[in-house]
Short mmCIF file of N, CA and C in Angstrom, two decimals:
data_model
loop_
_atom_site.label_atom_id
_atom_site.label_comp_id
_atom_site.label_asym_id
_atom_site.label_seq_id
_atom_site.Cartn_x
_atom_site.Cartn_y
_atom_site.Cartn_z
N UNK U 1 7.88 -13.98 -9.56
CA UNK U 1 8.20 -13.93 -10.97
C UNK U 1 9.65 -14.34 -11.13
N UNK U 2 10.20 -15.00 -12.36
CA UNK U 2 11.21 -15.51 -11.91
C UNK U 2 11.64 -15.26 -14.17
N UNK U 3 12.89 -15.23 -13.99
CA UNK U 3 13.37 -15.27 -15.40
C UNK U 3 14.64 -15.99 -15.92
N UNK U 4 14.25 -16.94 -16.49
CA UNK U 4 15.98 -18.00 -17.00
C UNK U 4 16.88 -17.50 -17.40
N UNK U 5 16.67 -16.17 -18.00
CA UNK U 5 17.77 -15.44 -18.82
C UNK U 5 18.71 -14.28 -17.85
N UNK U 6 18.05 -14.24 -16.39
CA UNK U 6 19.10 -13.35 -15.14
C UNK U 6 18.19 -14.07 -14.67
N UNK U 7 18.18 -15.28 -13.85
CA UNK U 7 18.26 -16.32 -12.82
C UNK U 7 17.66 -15.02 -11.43
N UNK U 8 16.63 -14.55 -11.74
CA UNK U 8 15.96 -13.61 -10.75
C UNK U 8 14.83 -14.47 -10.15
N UNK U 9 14.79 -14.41 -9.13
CA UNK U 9 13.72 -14.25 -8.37
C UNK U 9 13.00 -13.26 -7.13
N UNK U 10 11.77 -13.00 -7.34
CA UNK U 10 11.04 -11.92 -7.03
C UNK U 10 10.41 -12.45 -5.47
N UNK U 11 10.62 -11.79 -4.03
CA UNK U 11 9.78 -12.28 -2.98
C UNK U 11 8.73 -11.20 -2.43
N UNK U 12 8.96 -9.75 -2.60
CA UNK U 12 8.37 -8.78 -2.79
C UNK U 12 8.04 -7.62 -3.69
N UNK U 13 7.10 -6.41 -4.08
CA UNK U 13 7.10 -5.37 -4.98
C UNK U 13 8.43 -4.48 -4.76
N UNK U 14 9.16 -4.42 -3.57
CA UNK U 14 9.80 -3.71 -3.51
C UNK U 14 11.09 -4.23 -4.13
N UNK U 15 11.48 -5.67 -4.06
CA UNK U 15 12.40 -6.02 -4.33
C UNK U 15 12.80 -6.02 -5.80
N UNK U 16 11.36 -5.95 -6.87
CA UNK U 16 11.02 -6.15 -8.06
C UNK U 16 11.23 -4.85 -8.75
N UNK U 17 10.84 -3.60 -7.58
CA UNK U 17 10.94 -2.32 -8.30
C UNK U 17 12.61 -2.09 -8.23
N UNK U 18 13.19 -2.43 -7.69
CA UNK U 18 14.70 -2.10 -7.49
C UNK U 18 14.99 -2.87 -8.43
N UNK U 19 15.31 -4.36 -8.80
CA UNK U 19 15.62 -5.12 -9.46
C UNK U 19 15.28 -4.51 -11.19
N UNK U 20 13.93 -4.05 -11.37
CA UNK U 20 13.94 -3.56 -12.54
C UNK U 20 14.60 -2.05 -13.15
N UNK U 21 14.87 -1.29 -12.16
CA UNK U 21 15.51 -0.38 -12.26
C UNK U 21 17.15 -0.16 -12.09
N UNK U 22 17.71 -1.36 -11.68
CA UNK U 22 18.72 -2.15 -11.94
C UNK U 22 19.09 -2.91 -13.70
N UNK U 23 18.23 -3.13 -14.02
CA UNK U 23 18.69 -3.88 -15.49
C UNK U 23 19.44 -2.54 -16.08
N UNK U 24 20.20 -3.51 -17.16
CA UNK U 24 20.79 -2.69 -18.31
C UNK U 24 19.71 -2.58 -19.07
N UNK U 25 20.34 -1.53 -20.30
CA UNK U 25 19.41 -1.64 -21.39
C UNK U 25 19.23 -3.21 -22.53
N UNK U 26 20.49 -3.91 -22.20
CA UNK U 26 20.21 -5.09 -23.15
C UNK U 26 19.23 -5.99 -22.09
N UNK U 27 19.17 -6.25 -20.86
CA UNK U 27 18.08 -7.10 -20.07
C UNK U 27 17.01 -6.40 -20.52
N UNK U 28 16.66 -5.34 -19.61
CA UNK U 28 15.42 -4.69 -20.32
C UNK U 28 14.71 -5.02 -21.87
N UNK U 29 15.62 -5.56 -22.67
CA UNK U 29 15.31 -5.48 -23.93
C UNK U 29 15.44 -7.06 -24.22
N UNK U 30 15.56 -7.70 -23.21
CA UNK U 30 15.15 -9.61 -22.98
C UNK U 30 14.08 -9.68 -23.10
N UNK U 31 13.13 -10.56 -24.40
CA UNK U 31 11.74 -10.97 -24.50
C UNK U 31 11.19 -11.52 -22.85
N UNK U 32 12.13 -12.79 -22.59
CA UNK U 32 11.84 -13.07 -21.58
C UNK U 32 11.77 -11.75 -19.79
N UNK U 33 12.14 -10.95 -19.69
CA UNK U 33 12.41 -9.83 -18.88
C UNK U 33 11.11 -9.40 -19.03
N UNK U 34 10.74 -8.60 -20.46
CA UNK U 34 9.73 -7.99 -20.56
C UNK U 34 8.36 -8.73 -20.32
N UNK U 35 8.35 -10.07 -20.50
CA UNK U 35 7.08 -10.99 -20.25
C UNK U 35 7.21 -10.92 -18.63
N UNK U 36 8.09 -11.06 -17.81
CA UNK U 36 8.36 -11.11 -16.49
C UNK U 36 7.72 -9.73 -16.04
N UNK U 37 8.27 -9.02 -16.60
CA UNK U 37 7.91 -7.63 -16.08
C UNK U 37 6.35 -7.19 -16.00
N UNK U 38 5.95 -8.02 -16.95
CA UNK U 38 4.36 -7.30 -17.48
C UNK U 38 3.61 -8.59 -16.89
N UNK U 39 3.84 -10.09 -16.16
CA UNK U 39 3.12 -10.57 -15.48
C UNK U 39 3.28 -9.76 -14.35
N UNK U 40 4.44 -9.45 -13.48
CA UNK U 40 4.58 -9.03 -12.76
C UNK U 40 3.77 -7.72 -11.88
N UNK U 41 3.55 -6.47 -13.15
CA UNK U 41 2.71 -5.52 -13.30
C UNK U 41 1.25 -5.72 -12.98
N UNK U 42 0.93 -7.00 -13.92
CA UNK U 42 -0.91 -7.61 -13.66
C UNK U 42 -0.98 -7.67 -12.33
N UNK U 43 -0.19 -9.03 -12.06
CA UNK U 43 -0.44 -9.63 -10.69
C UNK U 43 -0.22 -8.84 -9.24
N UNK U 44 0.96 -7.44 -9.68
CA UNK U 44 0.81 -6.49 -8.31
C UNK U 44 -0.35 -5.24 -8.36
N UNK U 45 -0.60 -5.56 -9.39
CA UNK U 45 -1.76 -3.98 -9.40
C UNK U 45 -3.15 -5.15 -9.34
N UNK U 46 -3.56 -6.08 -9.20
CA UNK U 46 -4.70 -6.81 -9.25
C UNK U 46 -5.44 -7.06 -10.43
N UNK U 47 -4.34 -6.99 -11.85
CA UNK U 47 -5.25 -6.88 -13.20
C UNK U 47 -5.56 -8.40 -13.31
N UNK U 48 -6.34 -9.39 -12.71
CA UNK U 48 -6.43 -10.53 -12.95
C UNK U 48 -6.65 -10.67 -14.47
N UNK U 49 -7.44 -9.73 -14.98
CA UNK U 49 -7.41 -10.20 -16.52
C UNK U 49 -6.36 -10.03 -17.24
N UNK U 50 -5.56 -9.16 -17.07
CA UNK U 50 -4.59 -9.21 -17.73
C UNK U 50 -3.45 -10.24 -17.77
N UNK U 51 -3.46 -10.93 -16.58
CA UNK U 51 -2.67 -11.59 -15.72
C UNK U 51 -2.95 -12.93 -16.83
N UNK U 52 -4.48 -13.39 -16.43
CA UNK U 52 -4.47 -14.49 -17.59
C UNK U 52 -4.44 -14.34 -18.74
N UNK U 53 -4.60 -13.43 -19.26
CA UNK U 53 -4.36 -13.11 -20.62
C UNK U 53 -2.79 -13.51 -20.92
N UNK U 54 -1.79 -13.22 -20.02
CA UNK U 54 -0.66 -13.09 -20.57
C UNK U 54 0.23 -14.54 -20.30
N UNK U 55 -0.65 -15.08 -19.06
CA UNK U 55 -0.43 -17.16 -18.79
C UNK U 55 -0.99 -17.67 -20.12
N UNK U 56 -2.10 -16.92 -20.86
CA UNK U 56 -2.52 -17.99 -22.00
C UNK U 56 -1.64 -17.95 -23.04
N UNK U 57 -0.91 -16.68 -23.25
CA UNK U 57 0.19 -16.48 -24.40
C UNK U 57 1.72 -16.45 -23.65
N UNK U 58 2.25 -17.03 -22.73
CA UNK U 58 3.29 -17.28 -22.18
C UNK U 58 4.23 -17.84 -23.61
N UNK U 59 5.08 -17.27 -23.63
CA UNK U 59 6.53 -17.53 -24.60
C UNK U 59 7.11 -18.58 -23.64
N UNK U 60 7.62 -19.42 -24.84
CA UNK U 60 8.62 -20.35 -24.19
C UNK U 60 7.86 -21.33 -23.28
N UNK U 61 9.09 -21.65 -22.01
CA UNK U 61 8.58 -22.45 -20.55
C UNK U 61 7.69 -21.29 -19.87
N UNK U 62 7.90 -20.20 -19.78
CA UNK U 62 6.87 -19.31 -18.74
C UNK U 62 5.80 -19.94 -18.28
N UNK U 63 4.98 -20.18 -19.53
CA UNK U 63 3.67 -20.72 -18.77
C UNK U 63 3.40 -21.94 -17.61
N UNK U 64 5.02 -22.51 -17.80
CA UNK U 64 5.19 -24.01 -16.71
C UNK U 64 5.30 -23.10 -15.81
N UNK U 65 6.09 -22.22 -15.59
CA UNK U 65 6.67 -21.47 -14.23
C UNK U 65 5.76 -20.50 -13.91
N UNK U 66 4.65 -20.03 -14.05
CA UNK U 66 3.53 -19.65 -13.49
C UNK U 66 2.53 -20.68 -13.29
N UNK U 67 2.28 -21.79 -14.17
CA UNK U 67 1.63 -22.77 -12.83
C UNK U 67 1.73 -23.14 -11.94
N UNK U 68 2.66 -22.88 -11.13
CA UNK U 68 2.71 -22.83 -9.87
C UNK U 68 2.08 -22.50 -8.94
N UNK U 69 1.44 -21.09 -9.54
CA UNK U 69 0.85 -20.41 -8.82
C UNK U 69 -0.58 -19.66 -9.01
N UNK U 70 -0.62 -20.07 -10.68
CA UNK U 70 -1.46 -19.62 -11.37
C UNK U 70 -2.98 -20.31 -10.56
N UNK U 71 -3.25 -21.44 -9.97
CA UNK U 71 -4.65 -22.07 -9.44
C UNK U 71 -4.43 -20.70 -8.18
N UNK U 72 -3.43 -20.51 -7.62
CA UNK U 72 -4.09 -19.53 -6.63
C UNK U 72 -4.20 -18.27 -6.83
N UNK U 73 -4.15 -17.97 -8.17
CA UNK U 73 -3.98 -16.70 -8.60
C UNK U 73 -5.72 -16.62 -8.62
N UNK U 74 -6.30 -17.98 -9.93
CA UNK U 74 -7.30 -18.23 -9.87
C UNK U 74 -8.74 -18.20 -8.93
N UNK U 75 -8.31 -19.06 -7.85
CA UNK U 75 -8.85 -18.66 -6.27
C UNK U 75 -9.53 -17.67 -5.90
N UNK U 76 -8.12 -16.79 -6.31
CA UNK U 76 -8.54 -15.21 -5.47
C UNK U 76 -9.47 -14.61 -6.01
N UNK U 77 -9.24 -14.44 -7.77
CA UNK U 77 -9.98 -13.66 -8.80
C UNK U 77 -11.76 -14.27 -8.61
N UNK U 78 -11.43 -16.21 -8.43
CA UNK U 78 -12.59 -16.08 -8.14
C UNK U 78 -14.10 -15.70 -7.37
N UNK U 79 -13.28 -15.41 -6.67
CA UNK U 79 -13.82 -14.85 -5.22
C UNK U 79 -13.99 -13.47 -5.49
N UNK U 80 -13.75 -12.29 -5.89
CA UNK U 80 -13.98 -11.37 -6.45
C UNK U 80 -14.94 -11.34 -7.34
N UNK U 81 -15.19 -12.20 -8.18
CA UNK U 81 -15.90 -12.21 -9.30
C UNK U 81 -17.35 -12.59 -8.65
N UNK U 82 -17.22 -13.88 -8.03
CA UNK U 82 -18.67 -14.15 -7.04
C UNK U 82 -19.40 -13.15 -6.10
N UNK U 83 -18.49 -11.83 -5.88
CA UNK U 83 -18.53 -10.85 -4.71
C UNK U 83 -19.22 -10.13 -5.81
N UNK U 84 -18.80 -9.82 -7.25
CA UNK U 84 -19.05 -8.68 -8.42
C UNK U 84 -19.72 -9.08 -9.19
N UNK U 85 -20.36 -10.21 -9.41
CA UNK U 85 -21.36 -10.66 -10.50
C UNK U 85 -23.01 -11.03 -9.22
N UNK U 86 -22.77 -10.96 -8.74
CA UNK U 86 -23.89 -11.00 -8.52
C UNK U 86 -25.28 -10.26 -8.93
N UNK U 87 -26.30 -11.18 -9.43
CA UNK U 87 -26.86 -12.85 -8.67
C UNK U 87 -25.95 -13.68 -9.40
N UNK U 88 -25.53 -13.71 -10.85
CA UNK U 88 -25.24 -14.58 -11.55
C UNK U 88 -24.22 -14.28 -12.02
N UNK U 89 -23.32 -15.36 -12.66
CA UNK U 89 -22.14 -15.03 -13.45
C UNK U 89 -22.35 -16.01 -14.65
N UNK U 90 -21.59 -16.27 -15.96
CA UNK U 90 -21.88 -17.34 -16.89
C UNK U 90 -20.82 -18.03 -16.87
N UNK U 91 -20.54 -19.05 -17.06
CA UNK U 91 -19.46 -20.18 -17.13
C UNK U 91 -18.37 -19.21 -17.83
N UNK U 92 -18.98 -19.00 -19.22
CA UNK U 92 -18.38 -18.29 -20.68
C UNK U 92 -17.41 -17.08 -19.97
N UNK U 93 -18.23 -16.41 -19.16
CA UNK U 93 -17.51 -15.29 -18.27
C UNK U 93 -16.20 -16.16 -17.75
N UNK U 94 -16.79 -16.73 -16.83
CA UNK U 94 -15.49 -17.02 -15.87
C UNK U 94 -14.43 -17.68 -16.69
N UNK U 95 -14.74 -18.69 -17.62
CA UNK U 95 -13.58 -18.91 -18.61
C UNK U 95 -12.78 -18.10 -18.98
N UNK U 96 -13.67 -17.36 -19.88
CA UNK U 96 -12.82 -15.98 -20.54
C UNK U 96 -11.79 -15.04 -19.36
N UNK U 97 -12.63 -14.39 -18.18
CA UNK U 97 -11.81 -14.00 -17.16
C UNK U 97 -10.72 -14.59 -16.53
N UNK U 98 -10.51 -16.18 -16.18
CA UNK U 98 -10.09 -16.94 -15.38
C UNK U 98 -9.14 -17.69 -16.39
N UNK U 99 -8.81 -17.29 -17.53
CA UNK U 99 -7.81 -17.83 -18.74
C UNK U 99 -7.93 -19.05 -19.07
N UNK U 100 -9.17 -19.46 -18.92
CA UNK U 100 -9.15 -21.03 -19.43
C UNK U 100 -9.56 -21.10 -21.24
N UNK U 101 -8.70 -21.77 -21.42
CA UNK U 101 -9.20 -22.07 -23.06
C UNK U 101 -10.23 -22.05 -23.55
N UNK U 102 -11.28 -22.34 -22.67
CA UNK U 102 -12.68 -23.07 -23.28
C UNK U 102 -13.43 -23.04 -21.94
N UNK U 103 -14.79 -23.34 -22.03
CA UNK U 103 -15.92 -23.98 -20.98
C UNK U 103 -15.58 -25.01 -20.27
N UNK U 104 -15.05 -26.25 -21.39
CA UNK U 104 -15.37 -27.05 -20.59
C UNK U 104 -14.42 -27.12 -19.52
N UNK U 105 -13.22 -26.78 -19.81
CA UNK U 105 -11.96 -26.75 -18.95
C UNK U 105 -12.39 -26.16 -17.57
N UNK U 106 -13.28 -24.97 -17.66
CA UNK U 106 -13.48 -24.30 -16.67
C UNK U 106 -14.43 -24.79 -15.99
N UNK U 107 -15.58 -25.74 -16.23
CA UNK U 107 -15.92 -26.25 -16.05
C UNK U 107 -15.68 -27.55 -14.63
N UNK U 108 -14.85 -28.11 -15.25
CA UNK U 108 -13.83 -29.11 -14.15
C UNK U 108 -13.32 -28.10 -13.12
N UNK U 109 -12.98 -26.87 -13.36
CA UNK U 109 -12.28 -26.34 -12.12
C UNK U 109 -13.35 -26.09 -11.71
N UNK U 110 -14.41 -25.45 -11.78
CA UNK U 110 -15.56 -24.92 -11.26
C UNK U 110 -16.29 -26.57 -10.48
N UNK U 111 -16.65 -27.30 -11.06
CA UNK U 111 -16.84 -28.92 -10.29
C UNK U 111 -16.45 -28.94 -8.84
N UNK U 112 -14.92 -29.12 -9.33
CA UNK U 112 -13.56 -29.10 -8.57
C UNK U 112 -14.29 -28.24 -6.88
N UNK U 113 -14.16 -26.79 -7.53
CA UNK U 113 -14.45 -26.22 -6.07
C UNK U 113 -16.02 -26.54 -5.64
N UNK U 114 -16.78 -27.26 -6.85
CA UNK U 114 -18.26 -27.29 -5.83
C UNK U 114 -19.25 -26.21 -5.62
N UNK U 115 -19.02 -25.49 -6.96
CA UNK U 115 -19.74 -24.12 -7.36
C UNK U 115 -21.30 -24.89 -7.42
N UNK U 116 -22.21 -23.94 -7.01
CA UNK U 116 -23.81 -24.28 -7.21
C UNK U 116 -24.39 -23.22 -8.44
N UNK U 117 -24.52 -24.10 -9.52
CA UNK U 117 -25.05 -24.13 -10.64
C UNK U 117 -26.51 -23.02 -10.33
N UNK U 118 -26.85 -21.86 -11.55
CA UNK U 118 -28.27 -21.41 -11.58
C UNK U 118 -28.90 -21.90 -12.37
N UNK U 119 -28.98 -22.91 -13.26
CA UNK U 119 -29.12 -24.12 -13.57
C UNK U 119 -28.45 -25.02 -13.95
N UNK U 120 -29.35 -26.50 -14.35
CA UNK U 120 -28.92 -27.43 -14.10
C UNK U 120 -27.80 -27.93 -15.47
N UNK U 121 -28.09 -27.35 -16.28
CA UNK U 121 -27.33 -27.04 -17.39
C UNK U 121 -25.71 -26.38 -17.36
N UNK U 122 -25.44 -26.28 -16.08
CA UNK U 122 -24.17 -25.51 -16.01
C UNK U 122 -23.88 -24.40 -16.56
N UNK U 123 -24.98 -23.64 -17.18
CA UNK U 123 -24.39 -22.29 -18.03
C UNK U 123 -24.30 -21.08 -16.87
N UNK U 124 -24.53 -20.85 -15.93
CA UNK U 124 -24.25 -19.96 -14.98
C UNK U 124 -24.31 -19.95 -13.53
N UNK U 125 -23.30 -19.73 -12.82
CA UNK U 125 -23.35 -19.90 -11.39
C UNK U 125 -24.11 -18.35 -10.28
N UNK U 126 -24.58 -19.25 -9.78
CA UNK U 126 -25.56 -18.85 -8.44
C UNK U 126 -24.46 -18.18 -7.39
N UNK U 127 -23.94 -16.71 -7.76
CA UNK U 127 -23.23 -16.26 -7.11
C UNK U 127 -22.98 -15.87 -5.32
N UNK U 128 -24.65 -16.01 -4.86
CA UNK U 128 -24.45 -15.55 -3.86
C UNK U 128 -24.03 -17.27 -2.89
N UNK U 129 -24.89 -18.52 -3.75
CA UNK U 129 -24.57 -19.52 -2.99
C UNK U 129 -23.51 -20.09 -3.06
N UNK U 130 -22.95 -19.67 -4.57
CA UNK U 130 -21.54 -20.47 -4.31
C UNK U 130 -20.58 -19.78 -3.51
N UNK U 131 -20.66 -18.30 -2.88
CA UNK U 131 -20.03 -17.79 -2.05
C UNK U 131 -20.11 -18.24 -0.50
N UNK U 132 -21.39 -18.93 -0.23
CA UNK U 132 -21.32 -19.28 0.91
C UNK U 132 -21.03 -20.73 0.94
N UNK U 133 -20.73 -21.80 -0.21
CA UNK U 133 -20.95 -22.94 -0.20
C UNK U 133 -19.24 -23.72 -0.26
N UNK U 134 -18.45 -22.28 -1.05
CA UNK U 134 -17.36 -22.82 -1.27
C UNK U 134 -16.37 -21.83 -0.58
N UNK U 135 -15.29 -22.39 0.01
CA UNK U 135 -14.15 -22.27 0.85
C UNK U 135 -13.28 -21.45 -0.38
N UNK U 136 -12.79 -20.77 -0.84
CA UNK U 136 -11.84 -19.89 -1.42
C UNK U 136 -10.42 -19.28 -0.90
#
């Protein structure tokens, strides 16, 4: 996690919990800080949804500076989700979960990794095969 307004960067939780308990009260009270803080929160406690929730409403540049990392954030969640939806999951799902705007967007990423369709229509993936079919 990283913030333009105190030139921070984050390499562990521990370093992040010190660092935040370090701010003043005017950082603390930086829009940008508090968006840092609360991706930060998602992504160490495993709230993937929250996580994209808060890449889709990124203030400012943020949202450039979590793409970085955001496809492997993606990755992981997906792999969880194929482990937890089984037999099936719906496109609509994984969009909504996986912060993509829309279907079709998610769509291309889903292509991308070579997910096996429960039909041919693309409306829901075949959870147990795309777990064995695709590399994550």
């Amino acid at each position: 996690v990283s913030t333009q307004s105190t030139g921070i960067y984050i390499n562990n939780n521990s370093d992040a919990m010190k660092l935040v308990a370090q701010l003043n009260p005017a950082q603390k009270a930086d829009e940008d800080v508090q968006f840092a803080v609360k991706v930060f929160n998602a992504w160490s406690t495993g709230n993937y949804y929250q996580f994209f929730k808060l890449y889709l409403a990124a203030p400012k540049m943020s949202g450039y500076l979590m793409d970085s990392y955001v496809q492997r954030e993606r990755n992981k969640s997906m792999k969880i989700l194929l482990k937890s939806y089984k037999p099936t999951i719906s496109v609509q799902r994984i969009a909504d979960l996986l912060g993509y705007p829309d279907t079709e967007t998610a769509i291309v990423y889903l292509d991308d990794l070579k997910v096996v369709y429960a039909k041919p229509h693309k409306i829901k993936l075949d959870c147990k095969l795309t777990l064995a079919a695709v590399d994550l």
